[in-house]
């Protein structure tokens, strides 16, 4: 089945213990969350759960910053985002980067849609 792969991008003062502790607890208490499983020992630690019957895999990417991360300031396609991050964070960040690159390649090679006959 299909799922949604998400990456939580956080500053370095957010640790894996928070991800699998307080965040997991908050998700467990949410009425639309079911089947929550935390896999902290995986190569890329992940929380997997169903939200309103949609399966979500949530991984964590810790960036080497101590300041709040603003979503509009995160540029996933900039290779600099991978500098000084751990292996699990790099793998988590590369998921959406690869998806984006493949989408660009597929749409760039796609033939123009035919115009309807008049």
Coordinates of C-alpha atoms in Angstrom, one line a residue:
X1 CA 0.0 0.0 0.0
X2 CA 0.9 3.6 -0.4
X3 CA 2.2 5.7 2.5
X4 CA 3.4 9.2 3.1
X5 CA 7.1 9.6 4.0
X6 CA 7.8 12.7 6.1
X7 CA 10.9 14.1 7.6
X8 CA 10.9 16.2 10.7
X9 CA 13.8 18.7 10.4
X10 CA 14.9 20.0 13.8
X11 CA 17.8 21.9 15.4
X12 CA 20.4 20.0 17.3
X13 CA 18.9 20.5 20.8
X14 CA 16.0 18.2 19.7
X15 CA 17.3 14.7 20.3
X16 CA 16.2 11.2 19.3
X17 CA 14.9 10.8 22.9
X18 CA 12.5 13.6 22.4
X19 CA 11.3 12.1 19.0
X20 CA 10.7 8.7 20.6
X21 CA 9.6 10.1 23.9
X22 CA 7.4 13.2 24.0
X23 CA 6.5 13.3 20.3
X24 CA 5.6 9.6 20.3
X25 CA 3.5 10.2 23.5
X26 CA 1.7 13.2 21.9
X27 CA 0.9 11.1 18.8
X28 CA -0.4 8.2 20.8
X29 CA -2.8 10.5 22.6
X30 CA -4.2 11.9 19.3
X31 CA -7.6 10.4 18.5
X32 CA -6.8 10.1 14.7
X33 CA -3.5 8.2 15.3
X34 CA -3.5 4.4 15.3
X35 CA -0.9 1.6 14.9
X36 CA 1.9 3.8 16.2
X37 CA 5.3 2.0 16.2
X38 CA 8.6 3.5 17.0
X39 CA 11.7 1.9 15.4
X40 CA 14.6 3.6 17.2
X41 CA 17.2 1.0 16.3
X42 CA 16.7 1.2 12.5
X43 CA 19.4 2.6 10.2
X44 CA 17.0 5.5 9.9
X45 CA 15.0 5.7 13.1
X46 CA 11.3 6.2 12.3
X47 CA 7.8 6.5 13.8
X48 CA 5.3 4.8 11.6
X49 CA 1.6 5.2 12.2
X50 CA -1.8 5.7 10.6
X51 CA -3.3 9.1 10.8
X52 CA -7.0 9.2 9.8
X53 CA -6.3 5.8 8.0
X54 CA -3.4 7.1 6.0
X55 CA 0.0 5.4 6.8
X56 CA 2.8 7.8 7.6
X57 CA 6.5 7.1 8.1
X58 CA 8.1 10.0 10.0
X59 CA 11.9 10.2 10.3
X60 CA 14.0 12.8 12.0
X61 CA 16.8 14.9 10.5
X62 CA 18.8 16.9 13.1
X63 CA 20.6 19.9 11.6
X64 CA 23.7 21.4 13.2
X65 CA 22.1 24.6 14.3
X66 CA 20.9 25.9 17.7
X67 CA 18.3 28.3 16.3
X68 CA 14.7 27.7 15.4
X69 CA 14.3 26.3 11.9
X70 CA 11.8 28.2 9.7
X71 CA 10.3 26.0 6.9
X72 CA 10.8 28.7 4.3
X73 CA 14.5 28.8 5.1
X74 CA 15.1 25.1 4.5
X75 CA 16.3 24.4 1.0
X76 CA 16.4 20.6 0.6
X77 CA 18.0 20.7 -2.8
X78 CA 20.9 22.8 -1.6
X79 CA 23.8 20.3 -0.9
X80 CA 24.9 22.4 2.0
X81 CA 22.0 21.0 4.0
X82 CA 23.9 17.8 4.2
X83 CA 27.0 19.3 5.8
X84 CA 27.8 18.3 9.3
X85 CA 24.7 16.1 9.7
X86 CA 24.8 12.5 10.9
X87 CA 24.3 9.5 8.6
X88 CA 20.7 8.9 9.7
X89 CA 19.8 12.6 9.0
X90 CA 21.6 12.5 5.6
X91 CA 19.6 9.5 4.6
X92 CA 16.3 11.0 5.9
X93 CA 17.0 14.3 4.0
X94 CA 18.0 12.4 0.8
X95 CA 14.6 10.7 0.5
X96 CA 12.7 13.9 -0.5
X97 CA 15.7 15.1 -2.4
X98 CA 15.8 12.0 -4.6
X99 CA 12.0 12.1 -5.1
X100 CA 12.2 15.7 -6.2
X101 CA 15.1 15.0 -8.7
X102 CA 13.2 12.0 -10.1
X103 CA 10.1 14.0 -10.5
X104 CA 12.0 16.7 -12.4
X105 CA 13.7 14.2 -14.7
X106 CA 10.4 12.4 -15.4
X107 CA 8.5 15.6 -16.1
X108 CA 11.4 17.0 -18.2
X109 CA 11.4 13.9 -20.5
X110 CA 7.6 13.6 -20.6
X111 CA 6.1 14.4 -24.0
X112 CA 3.9 17.4 -24.3
X113 CA 0.3 16.5 -23.9
X114 CA -1.6 16.5 -27.1
X115 CA -4.0 19.4 -27.7
X116 CA -7.6 18.3 -28.1
X117 CA -8.9 18.4 -31.7
X118 CA -11.3 21.2 -32.5

